[in-house]
Tab-separated table of C-alpha atoms in Angstrom:
chain	number	residue	atom	x	y	z
A	1	UNK	CA	0.000	0.000	0.000
A	2	UNK	CA	2.920	2.348	0.822
A	3	UNK	CA	4.388	1.695	-2.615
A	4	UNK	CA	1.058	2.593	-4.183
A	5	UNK	CA	0.910	5.930	-2.346
A	6	UNK	CA	4.555	6.728	-3.200
A	7	UNK	CA	3.835	6.040	-6.881
A	8	UNK	CA	0.746	8.290	-6.764
A	9	UNK	CA	2.698	11.068	-5.032
A	10	UNK	CA	5.600	10.901	-7.473
A	11	UNK	CA	3.343	10.876	-10.517
A	12	UNK	CA	1.543	13.962	-9.137
A	13	UNK	CA	4.828	15.874	-8.695
A	14	UNK	CA	6.176	14.804	-12.096
A	15	UNK	CA	2.862	15.734	-13.711
A	16	UNK	CA	3.070	19.265	-12.240
A	17	UNK	CA	6.694	19.665	-13.421
A	18	UNK	CA	5.725	18.466	-16.885
A	19	UNK	CA	2.797	20.879	-17.028
A	20	UNK	CA	5.011	23.823	-15.998
A	21	UNK	CA	7.446	22.963	-18.780
A	22	UNK	CA	4.670	22.743	-21.363
A	23	UNK	CA	3.191	26.072	-20.167
A	24	UNK	CA	6.583	27.730	-20.602
A	25	UNK	CA	6.639	26.588	-24.222
A	26	UNK	CA	2.997	27.411	-25.036
A	27	UNK	CA	0.116	28.505	-22.792
A	28	UNK	CA	-2.404	26.915	-25.172
A	29	UNK	CA	-0.579	23.560	-25.100
A	30	UNK	CA	-0.396	23.817	-21.309
A	31	UNK	CA	-4.145	24.380	-20.968
A	32	UNK	CA	-4.957	21.607	-23.436
A	33	UNK	CA	-2.542	19.204	-21.695
A	34	UNK	CA	-4.250	19.988	-18.383
A	35	UNK	CA	-7.781	19.388	-19.638
A	36	UNK	CA	-7.463	16.803	-22.418
A	37	UNK	CA	-6.246	13.301	-21.592
A	38	UNK	CA	-3.260	12.165	-23.669
A	39	UNK	CA	-2.806	15.650	-25.182
A	40	UNK	CA	0.701	15.633	-23.686
A	41	UNK	CA	1.691	13.573	-26.740
A	42	UNK	CA	1.460	16.758	-28.874
A	43	UNK	CA	4.008	18.836	-26.888
A	44	UNK	CA	6.077	15.658	-26.439
A	45	UNK	CA	6.515	15.329	-30.199
A	46	UNK	CA	6.576	19.084	-30.873
A	47	UNK	CA	9.451	19.757	-28.459
A	48	UNK	CA	11.253	16.409	-28.771
A	49	UNK	CA	14.543	18.023	-29.800
A	50	UNK	CA	14.160	21.250	-27.811
A	51	UNK	CA	16.369	20.887	-24.716
A	52	UNK	CA	14.515	23.745	-22.904
A	53	UNK	CA	10.975	22.413	-23.382
A	54	UNK	CA	11.190	18.667	-24.094
A	55	UNK	CA	9.167	16.457	-21.700
A	56	UNK	CA	10.339	13.006	-22.772
A	57	UNK	CA	11.995	12.280	-19.419
A	58	UNK	CA	8.864	13.450	-17.563
A	59	UNK	CA	6.680	11.125	-19.640
A	60	UNK	CA	9.142	8.262	-19.093
A	61	UNK	CA	9.077	8.905	-15.335
A	62	UNK	CA	5.277	9.044	-15.374
A	63	UNK	CA	5.133	5.634	-17.065
A	64	UNK	CA	7.552	4.280	-14.459
A	65	UNK	CA	5.261	5.602	-11.703
A	66	UNK	CA	2.208	3.989	-13.332
A	67	UNK	CA	4.084	0.666	-13.485
A	68	UNK	CA	5.055	1.027	-9.834
A	69	UNK	CA	1.458	1.836	-8.844
A	70	UNK	CA	0.131	-1.194	-10.723
A	71	UNK	CA	2.690	-3.451	-9.094
A	72	UNK	CA	1.858	-2.006	-5.677
A	73	UNK	CA	-1.884	-2.509	-6.226
A	74	UNK	CA	-1.338	-6.112	-7.368
A	75	UNK	CA	0.798	-6.847	-4.323
A	76	UNK	CA	-1.798	-5.290	-2.044
A	77	UNK	CA	-4.572	-7.424	-3.565
A	78	UNK	CA	-2.502	-10.603	-3.211
A	79	UNK	CA	-1.627	-9.703	0.358
A	80	UNK	CA	-5.295	-9.159	1.185
A	81	UNK	CA	-6.439	-12.361	-0.536
A	82	UNK	CA	-3.759	-14.376	1.258
A	83	UNK	CA	-4.473	-13.142	4.756
A	84	UNK	CA	-7.340	-10.653	4.993
A	85	UNK	CA	-7.185	-10.537	8.796
A	86	UNK	CA	-3.445	-9.830	8.882
A	87	UNK	CA	-3.730	-7.244	6.123
A	88	UNK	CA	-6.539	-5.303	7.772
A	89	UNK	CA	-5.002	-5.529	11.232
A	90	UNK	CA	-1.627	-4.199	10.009
A	91	UNK	CA	-3.406	-1.149	8.629
A	92	UNK	CA	-5.818	-0.736	11.520
A	93	UNK	CA	-3.066	-0.503	14.157
A	94	UNK	CA	-1.838	2.705	12.533
A	95	UNK	CA	-5.343	4.232	12.715
A	96	UNK	CA	-6.660	6.211	15.690
A	97	UNK	CA	-8.931	4.645	18.325
A	98	UNK	CA	-11.916	6.615	16.940
A	99	UNK	CA	-11.228	5.337	13.435
A	100	UNK	CA	-10.986	1.759	14.718
A	101	UNK	CA	-14.271	2.184	16.601
A	102	UNK	CA	-15.896	3.566	13.447
A	103	UNK	CA	-14.538	0.606	11.481
A	104	UNK	CA	-16.220	-1.795	13.917
A	105	UNK	CA	-19.489	0.134	13.585
A	106	UNK	CA	-19.256	0.063	9.779
A	107	UNK	CA	-18.766	-3.713	9.855
A	108	UNK	CA	-21.817	-4.059	12.084
A	109	UNK	CA	-23.784	-1.852	9.691
A	110	UNK	CA	-22.900	-4.337	6.966
A	111	UNK	CA	-24.469	-7.088	9.053
A	112	UNK	CA	-21.252	-8.665	10.354
A	113	UNK	CA	-21.629	-9.874	13.938
A	114	UNK	CA	-18.785	-8.748	16.221
A	115	UNK	CA	-18.707	-9.843	19.848
A	116	UNK	CA	-17.823	-7.430	22.658
A	117	UNK	CA	-14.435	-9.191	23.164
A	118	UNK	CA	-13.540	-8.914	19.481
A	119	UNK	CA	-14.577	-5.267	19.441
A	120	UNK	CA	-12.380	-4.576	22.472
A	121	UNK	CA	-9.424	-6.314	20.790
A	122	UNK	CA	-9.869	-4.415	17.507
A	123	UNK	CA	-10.214	-1.058	19.253
A	124	UNK	CA	-7.140	-1.805	21.418
A	125	UNK	CA	-4.843	-1.402	18.398
A	126	UNK	CA	-2.536	-4.273	19.441
A	127	UNK	CA	-1.515	-5.929	16.164
A	128	UNK	CA	-1.645	-9.537	17.426
A	129	UNK	CA	-4.949	-9.044	19.211
A	130	UNK	CA	-6.460	-7.299	16.201
A	131	UNK	CA	-5.359	-10.118	13.868
A	132	UNK	CA	-6.766	-12.733	16.274
A	133	UNK	CA	-10.069	-10.861	16.604
A	134	UNK	CA	-10.341	-10.564	12.816
A	135	UNK	CA	-9.758	-14.278	12.429
A	136	UNK	CA	-12.551	-14.966	14.894
A	137	UNK	CA	-14.948	-12.505	13.266
A	138	UNK	CA	-14.336	-13.982	9.812
A	139	UNK	CA	-14.770	-17.553	11.062
A	140	UNK	CA	-18.092	-16.608	12.637
A	141	UNK	CA	-19.193	-14.772	9.515
A	142	UNK	CA	-18.381	-17.757	7.284
A	143	UNK	CA	-20.090	-20.159	9.657
A	144	UNK	CA	-23.292	-18.129	9.695
A	145	UNK	CA	-23.175	-16.953	6.089
A	146	UNK	CA	-23.675	-13.387	5.066
A	147	UNK	CA	-26.485	-13.588	2.521
A	148	UNK	CA	-25.949	-13.191	-1.161
A	149	UNK	CA	-22.820	-11.064	-0.876
A	150	UNK	CA	-21.101	-13.726	1.220
A	151	UNK	CA	-22.238	-16.451	-1.173
A	152	UNK	CA	-20.662	-14.600	-4.097
A	153	UNK	CA	-17.412	-13.991	-2.254
A	154	UNK	CA	-17.338	-17.583	-0.983
A	155	UNK	CA	-17.817	-18.955	-4.477
A	156	UNK	CA	-15.002	-16.806	-5.811
A	157	UNK	CA	-12.462	-17.478	-3.089
A	158	UNK	CA	-13.111	-21.101	-2.238
A	159	UNK	CA	-13.051	-22.441	-5.779
A	160	UNK	CA	-16.825	-22.663	-5.955
A	161	UNK	CA	-17.087	-25.129	-3.084
A	162	UNK	CA	-20.183	-23.306	-1.928
A	163	UNK	CA	-23.162	-23.716	-4.242
A	164	UNK	CA	-24.138	-20.358	-5.673
A	165	UNK	CA	-27.779	-21.137	-6.272
A	166	UNK	CA	-28.384	-23.097	-3.102
A	167	UNK	CA	-31.316	-20.824	-2.403
A	168	UNK	CA	-32.875	-21.525	-5.781
A	169	UNK	CA	-32.259	-25.249	-5.879
A	170	UNK	CA	-33.650	-25.934	-2.455
A	171	UNK	CA	-37.304	-26.808	-2.957
A	172	UNK	CA	-38.144	-25.977	0.653
A	173	UNK	CA	-38.381	-22.462	2.032
A	174	UNK	CA	-34.867	-21.308	2.801
A	175	UNK	CA	-34.444	-19.188	5.878
A	176	UNK	CA	-32.514	-16.016	5.333
A	177	UNK	CA	-29.191	-16.325	7.194
A	178	UNK	CA	-29.406	-15.121	10.763
A	179	UNK	CA	-28.183	-11.684	9.966
A	180	UNK	CA	-29.116	-9.448	12.876
A	181	UNK	CA	-31.428	-6.730	11.645
A	182	UNK	CA	-30.450	-3.532	13.321
A	183	UNK	CA	-33.053	-1.891	15.480
A	184	UNK	CA	-33.351	1.727	14.449
A	185	UNK	CA	-35.985	4.371	13.952
A	186	UNK	CA	-37.971	4.374	10.730
A	187	UNK	CA	-36.554	7.783	9.812
A	188	UNK	CA	-32.998	6.457	10.170
A	189	UNK	CA	-33.799	3.278	8.201
A	190	UNK	CA	-35.362	5.398	5.441
A	191	UNK	CA	-32.357	7.727	5.407
A	192	UNK	CA	-29.961	4.795	5.022
A	193	UNK	CA	-31.957	3.022	2.293
A	194	UNK	CA	-30.299	2.943	-1.113
A	195	UNK	CA	-32.466	3.294	-4.223
A	196	UNK	CA	-31.631	0.956	-7.094
A	197	UNK	CA	-32.596	1.689	-10.670
A	198	UNK	CA	-32.354	-0.230	-13.924
A	199	UNK	CA	-32.001	-3.998	-14.006
A	200	UNK	CA	-31.690	-5.692	-10.614
A	201	UNK	CA	-30.552	-9.308	-10.733
A	202	UNK	CA	-30.468	-11.857	-7.964
A	203	UNK	CA	-28.289	-14.581	-9.405
A	204	UNK	CA	-28.477	-16.809	-6.327
A	205	UNK	CA	-32.217	-17.123	-6.840
A	206	UNK	CA	-32.201	-16.843	-10.606
A	207	UNK	CA	-34.392	-13.873	-11.447
A	208	UNK	CA	-34.065	-10.281	-12.485
A	209	UNK	CA	-36.338	-7.259	-12.400
A	210	UNK	CA	-36.155	-4.447	-14.906
A	211	UNK	CA	-37.187	-1.673	-12.524
A	212	UNK	CA	-39.517	0.711	-14.399
A	213	UNK	CA	-38.213	4.234	-14.983
A	214	UNK	CA	-40.357	5.868	-12.310
A	215	UNK	CA	-39.794	3.216	-9.689
A	216	UNK	CA	-36.944	2.515	-7.275
A	217	UNK	CA	-35.946	-0.803	-5.756
A	218	UNK	CA	-34.766	-1.085	-2.157
A	219	UNK	CA	-32.526	-4.071	-1.419
A	220	UNK	CA	-33.515	-6.906	0.982
A	221	UNK	CA	-31.304	-5.637	3.818
A	222	UNK	CA	-32.695	-2.105	3.658
A	223	UNK	CA	-36.242	-3.393	3.212
A	224	UNK	CA	-35.904	-5.602	6.303
A	225	UNK	CA	-34.625	-2.641	8.297
A	226	UNK	CA	-37.653	-0.630	7.211
A	227	UNK	CA	-40.030	-3.466	8.088
A	228	UNK	CA	-38.354	-3.875	11.478
A	229	UNK	CA	-38.599	-0.141	12.108
A	230	UNK	CA	-42.326	-0.313	11.330
A	231	UNK	CA	-42.682	-2.971	14.010
A	232	UNK	CA	-43.371	-5.798	11.567
A	233	UNK	CA	-42.228	-9.372	12.131
A	234	UNK	CA	-39.238	-10.311	10.004
A	235	UNK	CA	-40.298	-11.616	6.602
A	236	UNK	CA	-37.857	-14.330	5.542
A	237	UNK	CA	-39.132	-14.291	1.972
A	238	UNK	CA	-38.725	-10.563	1.459
A	239	UNK	CA	-36.493	-9.689	-1.501
A	240	UNK	CA	-37.009	-5.970	-1.452
A	241	UNK	CA	-39.366	-3.058	-1.687
A	242	UNK	CA	-40.252	-1.244	-4.872
A	243	UNK	CA	-41.789	2.194	-4.700
A	244	UNK	CA	-42.786	5.015	-7.008
A	245	UNK	CA	-40.434	7.971	-7.239
A	246	UNK	CA	-43.209	10.424	-6.297
A	247	UNK	CA	-43.615	8.811	-2.878
A	248	UNK	CA	-41.559	9.916	0.079
A	249	UNK	CA	-39.915	6.988	1.823
A	250	UNK	CA	-39.637	9.063	5.009
A	251	UNK	CA	-43.409	8.701	5.424
A	252	UNK	CA	-43.929	5.455	7.380
A	253	UNK	CA	-47.455	5.021	5.976
A	254	UNK	CA	-46.277	5.027	2.382
A	255	UNK	CA	-47.574	2.269	0.078
A	256	UNK	CA	-44.996	0.087	-1.585
A	257	UNK	CA	-44.657	-3.176	-3.448
A	258	UNK	CA	-43.217	-6.067	-1.473
A	259	UNK	CA	-41.142	-8.367	-3.646
A	260	UNK	CA	-41.011	-11.892	-2.170
A	261	UNK	CA	-39.494	-15.164	-3.331
A	262	UNK	CA	-41.186	-18.515	-2.663
A	263	UNK	CA	-38.765	-21.392	-3.166
A	264	UNK	CA	-41.461	-24.014	-2.599
A	265	UNK	CA	-41.012	-25.868	-5.875
A	266	UNK	CA	-42.768	-26.071	-9.231
A	267	UNK	CA	-46.331	-24.709	-9.130
A	268	UNK	CA	-48.925	-26.534	-11.181
A	269	UNK	CA	-50.978	-24.238	-13.425
A	270	UNK	CA	-54.242	-26.157	-13.512
A	271	UNK	CA	-57.498	-24.529	-14.608
A	272	UNK	CA	-59.607	-22.833	-11.940
A	273	UNK	CA	-63.011	-21.301	-11.358
A	274	UNK	CA	-62.915	-17.983	-9.437
A	275	UNK	CA	-66.384	-18.487	-7.934
A	276	UNK	CA	-65.336	-21.877	-6.592
A	277	UNK	CA	-62.078	-20.380	-5.318
A	278	UNK	CA	-63.928	-17.634	-3.449
A	279	UNK	CA	-66.387	-20.153	-2.000
A	280	UNK	CA	-63.458	-22.221	-0.703
A	281	UNK	CA	-61.648	-19.148	0.607
A	282	UNK	CA	-64.709	-17.866	2.499
A	283	UNK	CA	-65.441	-21.308	3.923
A	284	UNK	CA	-61.904	-21.635	5.266
A	285	UNK	CA	-61.994	-20.433	8.876
A	286	UNK	CA	-58.257	-20.879	9.391
A	287	UNK	CA	-56.618	-19.456	6.284
A	288	UNK	CA	-52.860	-19.738	5.907
A	289	UNK	CA	-51.890	-17.172	3.253
A	290	UNK	CA	-48.619	-17.764	1.415
A	291	UNK	CA	-48.715	-14.282	-0.043
A	292	UNK	CA	-48.447	-11.052	1.927
A	293	UNK	CA	-51.908	-10.002	3.113
A	294	UNK	CA	-53.445	-7.411	5.413
A	295	UNK	CA	-54.475	-8.456	8.910
A	296	UNK	CA	-58.147	-9.021	8.392
A	297	UNK	CA	-60.823	-11.219	6.819
A	298	UNK	CA	-61.321	-11.783	3.122
A	299	UNK	CA	-64.553	-10.162	1.899
A	300	UNK	CA	-64.287	-10.965	-1.795
A	301	UNK	CA	-62.111	-10.680	-4.864
A	302	UNK	CA	-61.848	-7.065	-6.002
A	303	UNK	CA	-60.368	-8.674	-9.127
A	304	UNK	CA	-60.732	-12.398	-9.707
A	305	UNK	CA	-57.658	-14.620	-10.127
A	306	UNK	CA	-56.296	-14.702	-13.666
A	307	UNK	CA	-53.409	-16.618	-15.138
A	308	UNK	CA	-51.964	-14.769	-18.107
A	309	UNK	CA	-48.846	-16.369	-19.524
A	310	UNK	CA	-46.788	-17.183	-16.436
A	311	UNK	CA	-48.249	-14.492	-14.210
A	312	UNK	CA	-51.022	-15.225	-11.742
A	313	UNK	CA	-52.739	-12.084	-10.488
A	314	UNK	CA	-55.698	-11.280	-8.298
A	315	UNK	CA	-56.869	-8.677	-5.798
A	316	UNK	CA	-58.542	-9.306	-2.476
A	317	UNK	CA	-60.782	-6.967	-0.554
A	318	UNK	CA	-60.382	-7.382	3.188
A	319	UNK	CA	-61.920	-5.864	6.252
A	320	UNK	CA	-59.306	-5.158	8.890
A	321	UNK	CA	-59.429	-6.966	12.217
A	322	UNK	CA	-61.382	-5.105	14.921
A	323	UNK	CA	-62.210	-2.388	12.437
A	324	UNK	CA	-64.708	-1.566	9.712
A	325	UNK	CA	-61.966	-0.330	7.409
A	326	UNK	CA	-61.827	-2.029	4.032
A	327	UNK	CA	-58.556	-2.382	2.133
A	328	UNK	CA	-57.396	-4.119	-1.025
A	329	UNK	CA	-54.384	-6.412	-1.342
A	330	UNK	CA	-53.074	-6.806	-4.898
A	331	UNK	CA	-50.943	-9.741	-5.971
A	332	UNK	CA	-49.067	-10.660	-9.138
A	333	UNK	CA	-46.917	-13.781	-9.085
A	334	UNK	CA	-44.453	-14.776	-11.771
A	335	UNK	CA	-44.005	-18.526	-11.873
A	336	UNK	CA	-40.522	-19.985	-12.139
A	337	UNK	CA	-39.114	-23.475	-12.479
A	338	UNK	CA	-38.680	-24.045	-8.744
A	339	UNK	CA	-40.707	-21.328	-7.159
A	340	UNK	CA	-42.445	-18.059	-7.774
A	341	UNK	CA	-41.708	-14.390	-7.447
A	342	UNK	CA	-44.404	-12.389	-5.702
A	343	UNK	CA	-45.234	-8.709	-6.081
A	344	UNK	CA	-47.810	-7.565	-3.553
A	345	UNK	CA	-49.251	-4.316	-2.316
A	346	UNK	CA	-51.207	-4.710	0.898
A	347	UNK	CA	-53.523	-2.384	2.743
A	348	UNK	CA	-54.300	-0.046	-0.154
A	349	UNK	CA	-57.485	2.044	-0.107
A	350	UNK	CA	-60.222	0.460	-2.256
A	351	UNK	CA	-60.349	3.736	-4.228
A	352	UNK	CA	-56.804	3.059	-5.446
A	353	UNK	CA	-57.662	-0.379	-6.819
A	354	UNK	CA	-56.624	0.406	-10.405
A	355	UNK	CA	-53.269	1.850	-9.303
A	356	UNK	CA	-52.650	-1.157	-7.068
A	357	UNK	CA	-53.458	-3.719	-9.773
A	358	UNK	CA	-51.602	-1.950	-12.564
A	359	UNK	CA	-48.457	-1.547	-10.466
A	360	UNK	CA	-48.084	-5.177	-9.370
A	361	UNK	CA	-48.937	-6.401	-12.850
A	362	UNK	CA	-46.371	-4.067	-14.431
A	363	UNK	CA	-43.653	-5.298	-12.065
A	364	UNK	CA	-44.513	-8.939	-12.706
A	365	UNK	CA	-44.285	-8.244	-16.429
A	366	UNK	CA	-40.920	-6.548	-15.931
A	367	UNK	CA	-39.495	-9.524	-14.045
A	368	UNK	CA	-37.995	-12.620	-15.601
A	369	UNK	CA	-36.179	-15.780	-14.645
A	370	UNK	CA	-32.672	-16.453	-15.845
A	371	UNK	CA	-32.124	-19.070	-18.570
A	372	UNK	CA	-32.695	-22.583	-17.277
A	373	UNK	CA	-34.829	-21.336	-14.394
A	374	UNK	CA	-37.930	-20.336	-16.339
A	375	UNK	CA	-41.320	-21.909	-15.764
A	376	UNK	CA	-42.331	-24.981	-17.747
A	377	UNK	CA	-45.957	-25.992	-18.262
A	378	UNK	CA	-45.604	-29.643	-17.288
A	379	UNK	CA	-43.991	-31.001	-14.135
A	380	UNK	CA	-40.207	-31.081	-14.736
A	381	UNK	CA	-38.303	-34.217	-13.824
A	382	UNK	CA	-36.234	-33.990	-10.685
A	383	UNK	CA	-37.987	-30.871	-9.415
A	384	UNK	CA	-40.221	-31.055	-6.359
A	385	UNK	CA	-43.779	-29.782	-6.747
A	386	UNK	CA	-45.018	-26.980	-4.513
A	387	UNK	CA	-47.675	-27.912	-1.932
A	388	UNK	CA	-50.129	-25.606	-3.733
A	389	UNK	CA	-51.295	-24.801	-7.254
A	390	UNK	CA	-52.366	-21.629	-9.020
A	391	UNK	CA	-55.919	-22.694	-8.188
A	392	UNK	CA	-55.393	-23.079	-4.438
A	393	UNK	CA	-53.083	-20.098	-3.842
A	394	UNK	CA	-55.853	-17.455	-3.918
A	395	UNK	CA	-57.983	-19.590	-1.561
A	396	UNK	CA	-55.300	-19.753	1.171
A	397	UNK	CA	-56.306	-23.424	1.594
A	398	UNK	CA	-53.827	-26.103	0.548
B	1	UNK	CA	-33.965	28.933	-31.818
B	2	UNK	CA	-37.217	27.805	-33.426
B	3	UNK	CA	-35.504	24.730	-34.861
B	4	UNK	CA	-34.092	23.917	-31.420
B	5	UNK	CA	-37.546	24.152	-29.857
B	6	UNK	CA	-38.985	21.898	-32.566
B	7	UNK	CA	-36.255	19.315	-31.927
B	8	UNK	CA	-36.882	19.465	-28.167
B	9	UNK	CA	-40.629	19.052	-28.638
B	10	UNK	CA	-40.057	16.122	-30.992
B	11	UNK	CA	-37.717	14.509	-28.485
B	12	UNK	CA	-40.254	15.025	-25.686
B	13	UNK	CA	-43.064	13.500	-27.740
B	14	UNK	CA	-40.862	10.532	-28.671
B	15	UNK	CA	-40.147	9.990	-24.966
B	16	UNK	CA	-43.865	9.985	-24.163
B	17	UNK	CA	-44.580	7.624	-27.047
B	18	UNK	CA	-41.812	5.261	-25.936
B	19	UNK	CA	-43.168	4.996	-22.361
B	20	UNK	CA	-44.840	1.719	-21.384
B	21	UNK	CA	-48.672	2.112	-21.454
B	22	UNK	CA	-48.863	0.646	-17.937
B	23	UNK	CA	-46.285	3.140	-16.680
B	24	UNK	CA	-48.212	5.999	-18.295
B	25	UNK	CA	-51.410	4.722	-16.669
B	26	UNK	CA	-49.679	4.558	-13.280
B	27	UNK	CA	-48.522	8.161	-13.713
B	28	UNK	CA	-52.082	9.209	-14.459
B	29	UNK	CA	-53.451	7.319	-11.466
B	30	UNK	CA	-50.747	8.765	-9.197
B	31	UNK	CA	-51.615	12.279	-10.375
B	32	UNK	CA	-55.314	11.612	-9.858
B	33	UNK	CA	-54.646	10.287	-6.345
B	34	UNK	CA	-52.631	13.400	-5.502
B	35	UNK	CA	-55.416	15.773	-6.580
B	36	UNK	CA	-58.369	16.472	-4.248
B	37	UNK	CA	-61.411	14.365	-4.996
B	38	UNK	CA	-63.466	15.948	-7.754
B	39	UNK	CA	-67.178	16.462	-7.394
B	40	UNK	CA	-69.082	13.337	-8.296
B	41	UNK	CA	-70.388	13.637	-11.879
B	42	UNK	CA	-74.101	13.862	-12.328
B	43	UNK	CA	-75.817	10.526	-12.877
B	44	UNK	CA	-76.469	10.003	-16.594
B	45	UNK	CA	-80.049	10.339	-17.757
B	46	UNK	CA	-80.055	6.780	-19.054
B	47	UNK	CA	-79.097	5.485	-15.634
B	48	UNK	CA	-81.862	7.559	-14.044
B	49	UNK	CA	-84.370	6.164	-16.486
B	50	UNK	CA	-83.081	2.663	-15.799
B	51	UNK	CA	-83.491	3.223	-12.089
B	52	UNK	CA	-87.213	3.718	-12.609
B	53	UNK	CA	-87.554	0.335	-14.355
B	54	UNK	CA	-88.588	-2.756	-12.336
B	55	UNK	CA	-85.493	-4.208	-10.601
B	56	UNK	CA	-84.739	-7.870	-11.353
B	57	UNK	CA	-82.363	-8.050	-8.366
B	58	UNK	CA	-85.234	-7.692	-5.894
B	59	UNK	CA	-86.411	-11.170	-6.840
B	60	UNK	CA	-83.117	-12.556	-5.503
B	61	UNK	CA	-83.419	-11.056	-2.017
B	62	UNK	CA	-82.870	-13.755	0.572
B	63	UNK	CA	-80.913	-15.962	-1.826
B	64	UNK	CA	-77.205	-16.678	-1.971
B	65	UNK	CA	-75.854	-14.747	-4.943
B	66	UNK	CA	-72.636	-14.036	-6.832
B	67	UNK	CA	-72.126	-10.386	-7.701
B	68	UNK	CA	-69.571	-9.551	-10.348
B	69	UNK	CA	-68.340	-5.986	-10.694
B	70	UNK	CA	-67.252	-3.931	-13.679
B	71	UNK	CA	-63.659	-4.068	-12.391
B	72	UNK	CA	-63.748	-7.883	-12.696
B	73	UNK	CA	-64.457	-8.352	-8.992
B	74	UNK	CA	-66.516	-11.115	-7.409
B	75	UNK	CA	-68.447	-11.154	-4.136
B	76	UNK	CA	-70.481	-14.026	-2.717
B	77	UNK	CA	-73.114	-13.666	-0.046
B	78	UNK	CA	-76.783	-13.620	0.799
B	79	UNK	CA	-78.615	-10.713	-0.788
B	80	UNK	CA	-80.381	-8.966	2.081
B	81	UNK	CA	-81.659	-5.824	0.440
B	82	UNK	CA	-81.732	-3.956	-2.826
B	83	UNK	CA	-81.885	-0.196	-3.077
B	84	UNK	CA	-81.614	2.234	-5.987
B	85	UNK	CA	-77.952	2.834	-5.110
B	86	UNK	CA	-76.645	-0.446	-3.737
B	87	UNK	CA	-76.997	-4.159	-3.268
B	88	UNK	CA	-76.448	-5.318	0.298
B	89	UNK	CA	-74.899	-8.731	0.880
B	90	UNK	CA	-74.543	-10.618	4.141
B	91	UNK	CA	-71.107	-12.252	4.047
B	92	UNK	CA	-70.058	-14.717	6.704
B	93	UNK	CA	-66.449	-14.094	7.686
B	94	UNK	CA	-64.329	-16.185	10.071
B	95	UNK	CA	-64.587	-13.599	12.817
B	96	UNK	CA	-67.971	-11.945	12.174
B	97	UNK	CA	-70.922	-11.533	9.868
B	98	UNK	CA	-70.431	-8.603	7.550
B	99	UNK	CA	-73.076	-6.516	5.863
B	100	UNK	CA	-71.406	-5.505	2.622
B	101	UNK	CA	-72.776	-2.911	0.264
B	102	UNK	CA	-71.947	-3.068	-3.462
B	103	UNK	CA	-72.703	0.189	-5.334
B	104	UNK	CA	-75.177	-0.401	-8.161
B	105	UNK	CA	-72.995	1.613	-10.510
B	106	UNK	CA	-70.188	-0.939	-10.178
B	107	UNK	CA	-72.336	-4.075	-10.527
B	108	UNK	CA	-71.862	-5.919	-13.818
B	109	UNK	CA	-74.089	-8.886	-13.072
B	110	UNK	CA	-75.836	-10.691	-10.270
B	111	UNK	CA	-76.709	-14.375	-10.353
B	112	UNK	CA	-78.020	-16.911	-7.858
B	113	UNK	CA	-75.553	-19.461	-6.473
């Protein structure tokens, strides 16, 4: 790392000296060299034989610095890959106690569990203790798993010993790794949330969402923080929130789309009769919804279940528990080979039914499964079937 | 300057044309939701005239019916009363019995079950 900084420093000084020399020859060339990359080639050639203004030795020295910087960066990467704990500890001991404390907090913010003993050792600044604490923290992190990021890193560093799409290939619901969700105020969780635009891909699960231009996607970690801050129980299937750009995330009562992944297996797309489905749903006194729903009883279908292509959509009207308030819950589910991707808005005012339906349907249409993980009409060999079908899902009876 | 304005207008119209119809609809619905509720439009004359005709739904009072709505909705329950403005269904829920009113303007069809 020191070599890298020396190379940067030297190249900066040589660059200034070169610029001064070019300015002395021509102000225009100096300005152009300053603003246009690679323009230095012009004064280099122009003044090649002029002993007062030639910059060939400056350029040569600059190239030497670039080579040194590259070598330094390569060495640093190798050093880190070989012994991450030792590398970080050797640099942390030179930092101040406040910086070390902040480093610990940043790691916790990233969801890495650090015990009180390890924190004490890291903050102490003792090189051996810091290295030991790092080793312990990394062992714990690997043992518990760190979600998708850890899976990607694990696959890259351990020669792919860890299966990348373990989440997708497991036909049973996979619990999200026990990453402690930080307890914080909703305002703080909203402030920290990062908005994603464009295509968002979750390779471990095998799907991607082309986030519409006026929408923003909030990652699973941020979405869980927001849910936690709203006092909701942790949703292990939650893959993120998607919300319209006109809505202010700082408002805790904002409506949003919950994106959820059900890795329950292949879902049979048999024919269904909405009237029969509603009869079954109303007769069921102990419903067990798989999809996200409002806390209340089903009154009817504000829009009957429909299967169009590989997207099952319907809207339920519910009356909230201990209240006379009616709300609508909109659902659009894209079927995949070994599960389904859910887009749901819950607790919307019945007056916003069209907005609710159009939004979930748009997002389902904008989502897709990666090659080899798309839905097939007939039961695929070697793939477990889900304990429900497109006919039974809207009834909440399986 | 005029040419520049023409090019900008053309670019803006191309952008609108390129937008997904669903996205455009969502924008419209979001704008409508943000505006204060407009005064309810006057009931069309045809609807008023229809309201004076004999109501076939009254014959189903007391029966279990399926009501479908214009927004492709479906409600099942026992028809308890019929008024000029609404159909009232008794729906048995797990936790209570609900008296649910479906506005006549949103009813597409009603049939016995």
